[in-house]
Amino acid sequence: MSDKPKKPIFKKWWFWVIAVLVVGAIGSAAGGNDDKPSAASQPPAQTDAAGTETEQAEPSNIFHAGDKVDTKNLSITYQECDADWQDYQYEPREGTRLIRAYFVFENIGNTDQTCGSIYFDCYADGAACDSYLFRCEPSLSFSSISPGRKLEGYVCYEVPIGAEIIELEYETSFWAQDKIIFIVE
């Protein structure tokens, strides 16, 4: 009987699969998240009467209607918001009201980007809210947009009547779970 010489470990297919997965995980962890809002889009530092910088009034990932935020690949404009939208086709559920916010996404990267309503969540006083089941036109769809192209439309949610703090969270990175928060006012 002849003993067949064993292949070195680096010549086995499964070794390379594991190596690629490990290198990818290390690169992802070390590289951080490139879709955090850019410094240029952060609110300016506050100064007091003596001209000394003070702490910002709110975190840098919070934006209001009229604000624009840039990530590595997307420029997101929170154009407008109606905190008590009345021009709907179907009544909201009892005890709720509708909010409607308009966003413009522009791909400022070099590759196609997916964006849209699927990346939004809504919270009223810290509790998750449901999407309005009926479309508000033009609805912000889930789409892939090419470099230099735009996607725009509304997102609509049912929130409890009397809710005081309503936030729309947009997830900019699934892996890093970074979010931009848009305040409904």
GROMACS .gro file of C-alpha atoms in nm:
model
  185
    1MET     CA    1   0.000   0.000   0.000
    2SER     CA    2   0.122   0.339  -0.081
    3ASP     CA    3   0.043   0.628   0.145
    4LYS     CA    4  -0.083   0.923  -0.051
    5PRO     CA    5   0.095   1.239   0.068
    6LYS     CA    6  -0.144   1.486   0.234
    7LYS     CA    7  -0.202   1.823   0.071
    8PRO     CA    8  -0.069   2.119   0.265
    9ILE     CA    9  -0.350   2.303   0.445
   10PHE     CA   10  -0.316   2.612   0.221
   11LYS     CA   11  -0.404   2.399  -0.085
   12LYS     CA   12  -0.741   2.294   0.053
   13TRP     CA   13  -1.048   2.486  -0.072
   14TRP     CA   14  -1.204   2.531   0.270
   15PHE     CA   15  -0.887   2.700   0.401
   16TRP     CA   16  -0.926   2.982   0.146
   17VAL     CA   17  -1.297   3.024   0.219
   18ILE     CA   18  -1.221   3.068   0.591
   19ALA     CA   19  -0.929   3.300   0.513
   20VAL     CA   20  -1.145   3.527   0.297
   21LEU     CA   21  -1.418   3.543   0.563
   22VAL     CA   22  -1.168   3.624   0.839
   23VAL     CA   23  -0.991   3.893   0.633
   24GLY     CA   24  -1.328   4.045   0.538
   25ALA     CA   25  -1.443   4.054   0.900
   26ILE     CA   26  -1.117   4.213   1.015
   27GLY     CA   27  -1.128   4.470   0.734
   28SER     CA   28  -1.487   4.559   0.810
   29ALA     CA   29  -1.416   4.601   1.181
   30ALA     CA   30  -1.094   4.796   1.131
   31GLY     CA   31  -1.231   5.014   0.853
   32GLY     CA   32  -1.518   5.143   1.063
   33ASN     CA   33  -1.828   5.277   0.901
   34ASP     CA   34  -1.789   5.503   0.603
   35ASP     CA   35  -2.156   5.601   0.600
   36LYS     CA   36  -2.153   5.813   0.913
   37PRO     CA   37  -2.263   6.170   0.853
   38SER     CA   38  -1.970   6.382   0.737
   39ALA     CA   39  -1.818   6.655   0.949
   40ALA     CA   40  -1.930   6.911   0.693
   41SER     CA   41  -2.290   6.817   0.761
   42GLN     CA   42  -2.263   6.841   1.139
   43PRO     CA   43  -2.430   7.130   1.318
   44PRO     CA   44  -2.185   7.413   1.389
   45ALA     CA   45  -2.031   7.433   1.734
   46GLN     CA   46  -2.217   7.659   1.973
   47THR     CA   47  -2.039   7.960   2.123
   48ASP     CA   48  -2.130   8.162   2.428
   49ALA     CA   49  -2.124   8.542   2.464
   50ALA     CA   50  -1.748   8.538   2.538
   51GLY     CA   51  -1.683   8.352   2.211
   52THR     CA   52  -1.589   8.029   2.388
   53GLU     CA   53  -1.708   7.704   2.232
   54THR     CA   54  -1.971   7.522   2.434
   55GLU     CA   55  -2.111   7.174   2.394
   56GLN     CA   56  -2.355   7.117   2.110
   57ALA     CA   57  -2.719   7.126   2.211
   58GLU     CA   58  -2.794   6.788   2.049
   59PRO     CA   59  -2.602   6.490   1.908
   60SER     CA   60  -2.454   6.526   1.561
   61ASN     CA   61  -2.678   6.261   1.409
   62ILE     CA   62  -3.002   6.456   1.472
   63PHE     CA   63  -3.157   6.666   1.195
   64HIS     CA   64  -3.466   6.880   1.141
   65ALA     CA   65  -3.683   6.962   0.839
   66GLY     CA   66  -3.478   7.171   0.598
   67ASP     CA   67  -3.148   7.002   0.695
   68LYS     CA   68  -2.918   6.817   0.458
   69VAL     CA   69  -2.677   6.544   0.568
   70ASP     CA   70  -2.403   6.379   0.365
   71THR     CA   71  -2.275   6.028   0.417
   72LYS     CA   72  -1.993   5.875   0.213
   73ASN     CA   73  -2.228   5.780  -0.071
   74LEU     CA   74  -2.555   5.962  -0.015
   75SER     CA   75  -2.669   6.319   0.030
   76ILE     CA   76  -3.000   6.316   0.218
   77THR     CA   77  -3.220   6.626   0.234
   78TYR     CA   78  -3.501   6.624   0.491
   79GLN     CA   79  -3.710   6.865   0.289
   80GLU     CA   80  -4.036   6.896   0.483
   81CYS     CA   81  -4.259   6.734   0.741
   82ASP     CA   82  -4.627   6.744   0.823
   83ALA     CA   83  -4.671   6.630   1.185
   84ASP     CA   84  -5.050   6.607   1.152
   85TRP     CA   85  -5.118   6.512   0.791
   86GLN     CA   86  -5.488   6.543   0.708
   87ASP     CA   87  -5.506   6.502   0.329
   88TYR     CA   88  -5.518   6.120   0.332
   89GLN     CA   89  -5.741   5.881   0.145
   90TYR     CA   90  -5.806   5.633   0.427
   91GLU     CA   91  -5.857   5.709   0.797
   92PRO     CA   92  -5.572   5.617   1.031
   93ARG     CA   93  -5.646   5.368   1.309
   94GLU     CA   94  -5.838   5.497   1.610
   95GLY     CA   95  -5.615   5.684   1.855
   96THR     CA   96  -5.351   5.763   1.593
   97ARG     CA   97  -5.267   6.046   1.359
   98LEU     CA   98  -5.054   6.049   1.047
   99ILE     CA   99  -4.715   6.208   0.995
  100ARG     CA  100  -4.565   6.255   0.651
  101ALA     CA  101  -4.205   6.352   0.574
  102TYR     CA  102  -4.046   6.428   0.237
  103PHE     CA  103  -3.687   6.322   0.161
  104VAL     CA  104  -3.451   6.362  -0.133
  105PHE     CA  105  -3.166   6.111  -0.170
  106GLU     CA  106  -2.881   6.181  -0.409
  107ASN     CA  107  -2.612   5.927  -0.487
  108ILE     CA  108  -2.282   6.116  -0.443
  109GLY     CA  109  -2.074   5.795  -0.452
  110ASN     CA  110  -1.918   5.607  -0.741
  111THR     CA  111  -2.138   5.296  -0.732
  112ASP     CA  112  -2.510   5.221  -0.723
  113GLN     CA  113  -2.666   5.278  -0.380
  114THR     CA  114  -2.981   5.127  -0.236
  115CYS     CA  115  -3.195   5.357  -0.029
  116GLY     CA  116  -3.553   5.437   0.049
  117SER     CA  117  -3.837   5.373   0.287
  118ILE     CA  118  -3.723   5.026   0.394
  119TYR     CA  119  -3.435   5.183   0.590
  120PHE     CA  120  -3.668   5.403   0.800
  121ASP     CA  121  -3.817   5.333   1.141
  122CYS     CA  122  -4.046   5.567   1.335
  123TYR     CA  123  -4.063   5.611   1.712
  124ALA     CA  124  -4.313   5.815   1.912
  125ASP     CA  125  -4.206   5.878   2.271
  126GLY     CA  126  -3.964   5.587   2.232
  127ALA     CA  127  -4.219   5.332   2.106
  128ALA     CA  128  -4.206   5.190   1.753
  129CYS     CA  129  -4.481   5.306   1.517
  130ASP     CA  130  -4.637   5.140   1.215
  131SER     CA  131  -4.604   5.259   0.858
  132TYR     CA  132  -4.922   5.401   0.711
  133LEU     CA  133  -5.055   5.104   0.514
  134PHE     CA  134  -5.169   5.316   0.224
  135ARG     CA  135  -4.939   5.507  -0.003
  136CYS     CA  136  -4.884   5.877   0.023
  137GLU     CA  137  -4.788   6.004  -0.320
  138PRO     CA  138  -4.519   6.031  -0.428
  139SER     CA  139  -4.409   5.752  -0.197
  140LEU     CA  140  -4.041   5.704  -0.119
  141SER     CA  141  -3.980   5.362  -0.265
  142PHE     CA  142  -3.701   5.115  -0.199
  143SER     CA  143  -3.468   5.152  -0.492
  144SER     CA  144  -3.116   5.137  -0.624
  145ILE     CA  145  -2.990   5.466  -0.768
  146SER     CA  146  -2.693   5.518  -0.995
  147PRO     CA  147  -2.417   5.771  -0.922
  148GLY     CA  148  -2.542   6.126  -0.973
  149ARG     CA  149  -2.909   6.020  -0.965
  150LYS     CA  150  -3.183   6.113  -0.716
  151LEU     CA  151  -3.472   5.939  -0.542
  152GLU     CA  152  -3.737   6.139  -0.361
  153GLY     CA  153  -4.072   6.096  -0.195
  154TYR     CA  154  -4.271   6.072   0.127
  155VAL     CA  155  -4.262   5.830   0.418
  156CYS     CA  156  -4.581   5.810   0.626
  157TYR     CA  157  -4.641   5.667   0.972
  158GLU     CA  158  -4.927   5.630   1.217
  159VAL     CA  159  -4.831   5.775   1.556
  160PRO     CA  160  -5.034   5.795   1.877
  161ILE     CA  161  -5.234   6.112   1.925
  162GLY     CA  162  -5.059   6.314   2.194
  163ALA     CA  163  -4.711   6.176   2.126
  164GLU     CA  164  -4.457   6.446   2.209
  165ILE     CA  165  -4.128   6.323   2.063
  166ILE     CA  166  -4.148   6.170   1.718
  167GLU     CA  167  -3.830   6.058   1.544
  168LEU     CA  168  -3.763   5.899   1.207
  169GLU     CA  169  -3.450   5.685   1.216
  170TYR     CA  170  -3.266   5.613   0.892
  171GLU     CA  171  -3.014   5.330   0.902
  172THR     CA  172  -2.704   5.431   0.705
  173SER     CA  173  -2.514   5.108   0.771
  174PHE     CA  174  -2.668   4.771   0.846
  175TRP     CA  175  -2.337   4.627   0.967
  176ALA     CA  176  -2.240   4.914   1.197
  177GLN     CA  177  -2.604   4.993   1.283
  178ASP     CA  178  -2.542   5.365   1.244
  179LYS     CA  179  -2.852   5.577   1.227
  180ILE     CA  180  -2.946   5.932   1.138
  181ILE     CA  181  -3.239   6.072   1.334
  182PHE     CA  182  -3.484   6.313   1.175
  183ILE     CA  183  -3.707   6.499   1.421
  184VAL     CA  184  -4.077   6.540   1.338
  185GLU     CA  185  -4.194   6.886   1.443
   0.00000   0.00000   0.00000
